[in-house]
Structures are given as C-alpha cells and as structure tokens.
Amino acid sequence: MKFEVISQDRDSVARCGVLYTNHGAIPTPVFMPVGTVGSVKGVLHKELKEDIEATIILGNTYHLFLRPGMEVMRAAGGLHRFCSWDRPILTDSGGFQVFSLADNRKISAEGCSFQSHIDGSKHLFTPENVVDTQRIIGADIMMALDECPPGDATHQYALKSLHLTQQWLERGVARFRQTEPLYGHSQAFFPIVQGCVYPDLRRQAAEYAVALDCQGYAIGGLSVGEPTEQMYEMIEVVHPVLPLDKPRYLMGVGTPWNLLEAIARGIDMFDCVMPTRNGRNGMLFTANGVINIRNQKWATAFEPIDPEGSSWLDATYSKAYLRHLFVASEMLGPQIASQHNLAFYLWLMKQAREQIAAGTFASWKTKMVKKLQTRL
C-alpha cells in the first residue's frame, strides 16, 4: 500500500491524496460505505460502483467470523471473491462490536472472550487470531484489536484500557509481520489510537502507535457518547503526532458536518452506518440540509430529492414519490433513501477534494456546515 498527498488547503490542515492498493486507487478524503457482513445493506454492488462510485467498502471481522465463518471464507478465497467485489476492502478488527456486548464479554491480558449475539456460543479474540482472521478475510487494510472505552470513562479506566490496547497492539504488529497474505494481494495493518477524551492519553497513544511504523493509523473510541467538540479536540491533539505521509482514519464518524470538520483537522478516511441506517428510517442528507421524508410537507413536493444533484437518483425520484413509498411501507423507499445518502456522502467527499485542490476548503467548509445542519 502506498499513500500520496496531492494537495494541501491554504487555511487548514485539510489535504487530498491517493491511497494505492492492489485492488485499486482510492482518492482521499474518502467515505467508505459499511458492508458489515459482506453487503452494504439494501444496495447492489453495481449501484455501489456505477452510481454511488464507491472506491472502497468495509467488512467486519466479528460478524464475518461468526457467519459465514472462516472455513467458508477460506474456501471461497477471501471476502473479495465471496461477495464479488473487486475493489479495496477494509476490515474492522471486531473490537468495537465486542465492546458493545458489555454483558456478554470478558476482557483480559490474553484477549477478549465473548458470547455470540447469534447463538450464545463462546469465542476468544486475541491480537494474534484477529490478524489471522483478517488474513483469511483478505482485506486490503486490516485493523489491530483494541478495547474501546465508553465516552464517559474515567481517566483511571481509560489509562488502564490504553495500556491493554498497547500490549495487544505490539502482539498484533508482531503477528502481522510474521505472516503473509493468502490470496496474492498485499495487506496493510493500522493501529488504533485510543485514549478516550483525555489529551495526555491520546498523545501517548499516538506516539506509541507511530513508533511501530505501520502503513496508516486509525483514531478510535470517538463518537461513543462524548460531546462533539471533545471529538474535534482529540483529533487536534493527535494531528501533530501522526506522520503526514501516512493516511489517517477516523472510525465510525459520522454526520456530513462531522466529516467536513474532521477533514479540516487532517483526517483522510471515514466510515459510518449513518447514511444507510438513517436512510432506512426516512432521514435524508442533502446539500441544503436534513429531510425527514415522512413529514406531510413533502406529500406534494414534486421537485428532486436534492436540487444540487449529488446522484442520478435526485433527477429520477421526487420527494413526494419517496415519501409515498415510505408511508406505503414499500421496500423500495428505504433502498432509494440509502442509495441517495451514500451517493450524497461520496459527492460531498468529491466536493471537499476539489475545494482542497483549489485551496478554498476552509471557507467553503464553514458555509457548507451551516447548510448541512439545517432541518428542512
């Protein structure tokens, strides 16, 4: 994997670049649609490629480990072949999913034991077997196993958690360097910078991760209940520590305005379930603000979903028609809304790249954030 910075904004640390993998080049900043179990919910690969123009998607180690399982995944030749996706894939280590199983998991120095949310079966994730599992999945970019503390964790708990994450990270890096890809394409390994909302811990975590000299760095444990301003502050804390020639991935974030604010603070990569999850529930993101498509006010709104035209959907379907589909409980409604939101997120990233290249990102971002947050 290779990362190249192409342009830098004049009035912020925003930058655009290209991340090169064996499965294709990824222009950054980039939003990565979440395909947890090997599918972006309700969206065909053809639509992801041709209409939404996704250059990379996510899979999740926890969910794929449980089903279809690694025996099937290995026999299929990895996730790319299993789900017929020939572009890059990134996998989360499953640490966040295990964290969410608060009543059904136990964390120790060895790793994390947990019960499956599907059938209650017991399993153990260690820094080593999570690397092995991601080798079998065949992701282009793999994540280290970490513990994700809650947003309101005390400094004492966050410090203890960070020490454990760092111990796991050293073991994960060692395993990654001792093993080889299984399917003929290269794989990269990203540490995850934790530290909750404490600047000293975030700085320590970033320095520790950078010392291991990996191909890129993820920032985890944000957007888990802490105030938004603290999330931005933590990005600013680690910015001067993380190397400028490596990609930076902010995990699980967020709204369109969160993305623009994070780009202004030097972030290159994002993922979040929000576009599809909120779309399935009738919330649409547009260049002029947020729409609840179920509202009566859209019943006779025959104009396009988004006048800015962030995707072909906006010129095809009206707000009134989409509202009708939701009110009638027609499955096409959530599908269109999910596709629209994904297309909008990727359109927004393209606009951001163009503004960075022109050196006008900072002023454009200020105007866009205000528009994006408007409730229509």
XYZ file of C-alpha atoms in Angstrom:
376
model
C 0.000 0.000 0.000
C 1.197 3.492 -0.819
C -0.212 6.886 0.177
C 0.490 10.094 -1.714
C -0.574 13.578 -0.619
C -1.568 15.590 -3.695
C -2.770 18.960 -2.375
C -2.958 20.926 0.864
C -5.584 23.540 1.731
C -4.360 27.104 2.228
C -6.136 27.867 5.504
C -6.420 24.487 7.252
C -4.556 21.195 7.540
C -7.015 19.535 5.135
C -5.314 17.569 2.395
C -6.302 15.414 -0.538
C -4.354 12.449 -1.798
C -4.484 8.950 -3.241
C -4.233 5.657 -1.377
C -2.937 2.938 -3.699
C -3.806 -0.735 -3.118
C -3.593 -3.871 -5.256
C -7.368 -3.642 -5.762
C -7.329 -0.045 -6.953
C -6.592 3.574 -6.110
C -8.662 5.447 -3.517
C -8.869 9.266 -3.746
C -8.896 10.853 -0.292
C -10.633 12.231 1.703
C -12.871 9.203 1.279
C -16.053 7.896 2.852
C -16.250 4.097 2.985
C -19.733 2.519 2.887
C -20.180 -0.043 5.654
C -20.713 -3.601 4.436
C -20.698 -5.299 7.835
C -21.477 -8.880 6.773
C -20.139 -8.564 3.233
C -23.000 -6.424 1.947
C -23.901 -2.744 2.103
C -27.460 -3.187 3.329
C -30.011 -2.855 0.529
C -27.501 -1.739 -2.124
C -26.295 -3.812 -5.078
C -22.599 -3.843 -5.991
C -23.475 -2.453 -9.433
C -25.063 0.563 -7.779
C -22.113 0.963 -5.394
C -19.696 1.017 -8.301
C -21.521 2.823 -11.091
C -23.985 5.129 -9.343
C -22.546 5.757 -5.875
C -18.952 5.442 -7.133
C -17.594 3.773 -4.004
C -13.874 3.053 -4.267
C -13.674 1.003 -1.038
C -16.114 -0.692 1.357
C -15.887 -2.162 4.851
C -16.353 -5.633 6.235
C -16.399 -6.552 9.913
C -14.235 -9.262 11.447
C -16.613 -10.014 14.324
C -19.655 -10.579 12.128
C -17.832 -12.441 9.341
C -16.066 -14.626 11.907
C -19.436 -15.754 13.294
C -21.045 -16.188 9.883
C -20.367 -17.433 7.353
C -17.269 -18.379 9.364
C -13.640 -18.679 8.398
C -13.925 -22.167 6.942
C -16.331 -20.877 4.307
C -14.339 -17.662 3.836
C -11.085 -19.564 3.249
C -12.761 -21.977 0.829
C -14.217 -19.019 -1.094
C -10.783 -17.444 -1.472
C -11.472 -14.461 0.781
C -14.134 -11.804 1.011
C -13.431 -10.190 -2.362
C -14.304 -13.409 -4.186
C -17.025 -14.432 -1.747
C -19.033 -11.223 -2.262
C -17.856 -10.485 -5.835
C -16.276 -7.120 -5.006
C -13.061 -6.357 -6.918
C -12.226 -3.036 -5.274
C -10.472 -2.432 -1.931
C -11.926 -3.650 1.375
C -11.098 -2.544 4.914
C -11.962 -4.686 7.931
C -12.537 -3.530 11.492
C -10.950 -5.920 13.988
C -14.256 -6.525 15.767
C -13.097 -4.748 18.918
C -15.912 -2.205 18.830
C -18.553 -4.909 18.311
C -17.200 -6.879 21.269
C -17.181 -3.664 23.318
C -20.895 -3.292 22.578
C -21.546 -6.761 24.069
C -20.983 -5.367 27.567
C -22.941 -8.115 29.355
C -21.541 -10.973 27.284
C -17.785 -10.398 27.162
C -14.759 -10.548 29.432
C -11.517 -8.686 28.774
C -8.122 -9.944 29.971
C -4.459 -9.611 29.033
C -4.882 -12.635 26.758
C -7.672 -11.079 24.737
C -11.438 -10.786 24.809
C -13.768 -13.716 25.399
C -17.371 -13.222 24.360
C -20.648 -14.908 23.598
C -22.081 -14.734 20.106
C -25.111 -12.485 19.760
C -26.461 -15.090 17.319
C -26.430 -18.359 19.250
C -24.648 -17.686 22.541
C -21.584 -19.742 21.573
C -18.339 -18.766 23.312
C -15.286 -17.407 21.483
C -11.972 -15.693 22.171
C -10.414 -12.858 20.189
C -6.694 -12.320 20.726
C -4.408 -9.839 18.969
C -2.924 -12.766 17.070
C -6.028 -14.627 15.946
C -7.692 -11.382 14.862
C -4.755 -10.865 12.472
C -5.102 -14.485 11.308
C -8.823 -13.986 10.751
C -8.272 -10.833 8.710
C -5.655 -12.676 6.658
C -8.343 -15.222 5.801
C -10.876 -12.486 5.021
C -8.236 -10.923 2.780
C -8.939 -7.247 3.483
C -6.616 -4.734 1.845
C -6.482 -2.806 5.139
C -6.633 -4.597 8.500
C -7.187 -3.168 11.988
C -5.465 -4.022 15.256
C -7.522 -5.437 18.132
C -8.234 -2.752 20.719
C -10.506 -2.040 23.648
C -12.920 0.805 23.035
C -13.728 2.507 26.374
C -17.027 4.392 26.748
C -17.042 8.124 26.151
C -17.593 8.858 29.840
C -14.795 6.593 31.128
C -12.698 7.955 33.997
C -9.054 8.826 33.387
C -8.042 5.869 35.550
C -10.112 3.423 33.484
C -9.023 4.992 30.189
C -5.348 4.679 31.196
C -5.745 1.020 32.156
C -7.612 0.364 28.910
C -4.931 2.127 26.875
C -2.153 0.040 28.423
C -4.046 -3.104 27.464
C -4.632 -1.826 23.907
C -0.907 -1.064 23.591
C 0.064 -4.549 24.781
C -2.345 -6.028 22.262
C -1.012 -3.733 19.541
C 2.579 -4.933 19.942
C 1.407 -8.535 19.691
C -0.784 -7.746 16.684
C 2.037 -5.990 14.827
C 4.364 -8.919 15.546
C 1.797 -11.406 14.198
C 1.181 -9.288 11.110
C 4.915 -9.166 10.362
C 5.313 -12.918 10.956
C 2.562 -13.857 8.494
C 1.865 -13.385 4.803
C -1.237 -12.585 2.715
C -3.104 -15.647 1.472
C -4.515 -14.528 -1.871
C -1.734 -12.786 -3.779
C -2.513 -9.159 -2.881
C -0.810 -7.060 -0.237
C -2.446 -6.148 3.082
C -1.786 -3.144 5.314
C -2.137 -3.004 9.106
C -3.394 0.037 11.037
C -3.029 0.537 14.818
C -5.981 2.217 16.527
C -5.234 5.296 18.643
C -7.381 5.249 21.791
C -7.270 7.371 24.967
C -10.901 8.427 25.404
C -11.298 12.226 25.839
C -8.016 12.776 27.679
C -5.370 14.739 25.716
C -2.432 13.208 27.572
C -3.646 9.681 26.846
C -4.458 10.431 23.207
C -0.994 11.904 22.716
C 0.632 8.933 24.425
C -1.420 6.502 22.324
C -0.478 8.246 19.084
C 3.237 8.332 19.949
C 3.189 4.639 20.867
C 1.450 3.695 17.620
C 3.719 5.833 15.439
C 6.816 4.231 16.965
C 5.691 0.898 15.497
C 5.916 2.355 11.968
C 2.776 0.950 10.364
C 1.195 1.791 6.993
C -1.518 4.049 8.418
C -3.238 4.994 11.653
C -6.829 4.862 12.844
C -8.397 7.029 15.539
C -10.958 5.045 17.513
C -13.112 5.491 20.576
C -14.746 8.727 19.406
C -18.404 9.399 18.678
C -19.250 6.995 21.521
C -21.121 9.444 23.706
C -18.650 12.274 24.266
C -19.557 15.872 23.239
C -18.791 16.647 19.593
C -16.357 19.428 20.491
C -14.301 16.947 22.510
C -14.136 14.659 19.493
C -12.725 17.507 17.409
C -10.291 18.370 20.209
C -8.930 14.813 20.309
C -8.297 14.895 16.555
C -6.379 18.151 17.021
C -4.332 16.592 19.828
C -3.069 13.690 17.698
C -2.626 15.690 14.479
C 0.949 16.874 15.180
C 1.966 13.371 16.315
C 0.716 11.301 13.382
C 3.030 11.287 10.328
C 1.931 13.495 7.454
C 2.836 10.874 4.849
C 0.509 8.187 6.245
C -3.311 8.007 5.942
C -5.479 8.836 8.974
C -8.748 7.021 9.506
C -11.418 8.329 11.895
C -13.513 5.298 12.779
C -17.314 5.306 12.930
C -17.859 9.024 12.204
C -20.367 10.440 11.394
C -22.705 13.180 10.091
C -21.792 15.100 6.916
C -20.760 18.120 9.000
C -18.649 15.882 11.286
C -16.776 14.689 8.210
C -16.021 18.198 6.957
C -14.838 19.343 10.384
C -12.595 16.277 10.658
C -11.171 16.823 7.168
C -10.273 20.367 8.261
C -8.293 18.708 11.076
C -6.329 16.393 8.777
C -8.454 13.217 8.516
C -8.362 11.207 5.271
C -10.732 8.243 5.760
C -14.185 7.749 7.276
C -16.861 5.115 7.747
C -20.265 5.152 9.409
C -23.576 3.275 9.215
C -25.459 6.580 9.357
C -26.159 7.013 5.609
C -27.835 3.613 5.272
C -29.320 3.290 8.775
C -30.810 6.776 8.755
C -31.892 6.325 5.148
C -33.858 3.199 6.049
C -35.657 5.298 8.668
C -36.531 8.121 6.288
C -33.783 10.643 7.096
C -32.129 12.104 4.000
C -28.971 14.200 3.864
C -28.849 16.867 1.148
C -26.646 19.806 0.214
C -29.255 22.156 1.729
C -29.941 20.252 4.937
C -31.615 17.240 6.532
C -35.023 15.937 5.461
C -37.459 13.681 7.309
C -39.144 12.294 4.234
C -42.154 11.016 6.192
C -43.292 14.555 7.003
C -46.600 15.656 5.467
C -44.949 18.739 3.975
C -43.321 16.539 1.294
C -46.589 14.914 0.134
C -46.829 17.200 -2.923
C -43.153 18.129 -3.234
C -42.525 17.014 -6.801
C -39.055 18.526 -7.049
C -35.905 16.345 -6.982
C -34.707 14.858 -3.689
C -31.603 17.073 -3.761
C -31.579 20.016 -6.214
C -27.765 20.013 -6.101
C -27.927 16.676 -7.920
C -25.491 14.648 -5.845
C -26.578 11.465 -7.662
C -28.677 10.200 -10.558
C -31.396 9.390 -8.001
C -32.046 13.077 -7.457
C -33.066 13.597 -11.059
C -35.175 10.428 -11.136
C -37.301 10.445 -7.984
C -39.195 13.270 -6.305
C -39.586 13.868 -2.591
C -43.328 13.226 -2.953
C -42.793 9.821 -4.553
C -40.204 8.790 -1.983
C -42.498 9.873 0.853
C -45.299 7.812 -0.704
C -43.063 4.719 -0.713
C -42.238 5.152 2.984
C -45.863 5.768 4.001
C -46.931 2.706 1.989
C -44.155 0.606 3.618
C -42.779 -0.227 0.166
C -39.270 -1.689 0.434
C -38.088 0.426 -2.496
C -38.332 3.532 -0.284
C -35.545 2.585 2.168
C -33.447 1.342 -0.751
C -33.679 4.654 -2.614
C -33.034 6.623 0.593
C -29.978 4.505 1.448
C -28.546 4.882 -2.047
C -29.214 8.608 -2.028
C -27.457 9.102 1.321
C -24.423 7.084 0.268
C -24.228 8.940 -3.040
C -24.509 12.232 -1.160
C -21.692 11.346 1.248
C -19.397 10.416 -1.630
C -20.429 13.516 -3.577
C -19.542 15.598 -0.520
C -16.095 13.964 -0.338
C -15.530 14.741 -4.023
C -16.519 18.370 -3.428
C -14.122 18.507 -0.470
C -11.256 17.156 -2.599
C -11.924 19.770 -5.276
C -12.021 22.579 -2.720
C -8.766 21.412 -1.115
C -7.075 21.265 -4.509
C -8.250 24.824 -5.173
C -7.068 25.975 -1.731
C -10.558 27.139 -0.778
C -11.657 24.319 1.531
C -11.708 26.226 4.836
C -14.080 28.979 3.694
C -16.258 26.516 1.755
C -16.447 24.201 4.765
C -17.723 26.978 7.034
C -20.607 27.720 4.663
C -21.397 24.056 3.983
C -21.505 23.001 7.635
C -24.180 25.601 8.329
C -26.254 24.441 5.351
C -25.833 20.746 6.081
C -27.096 21.103 9.659
C -30.316 22.859 8.594
C -33.522 20.912 9.275
C -35.693 21.293 6.193
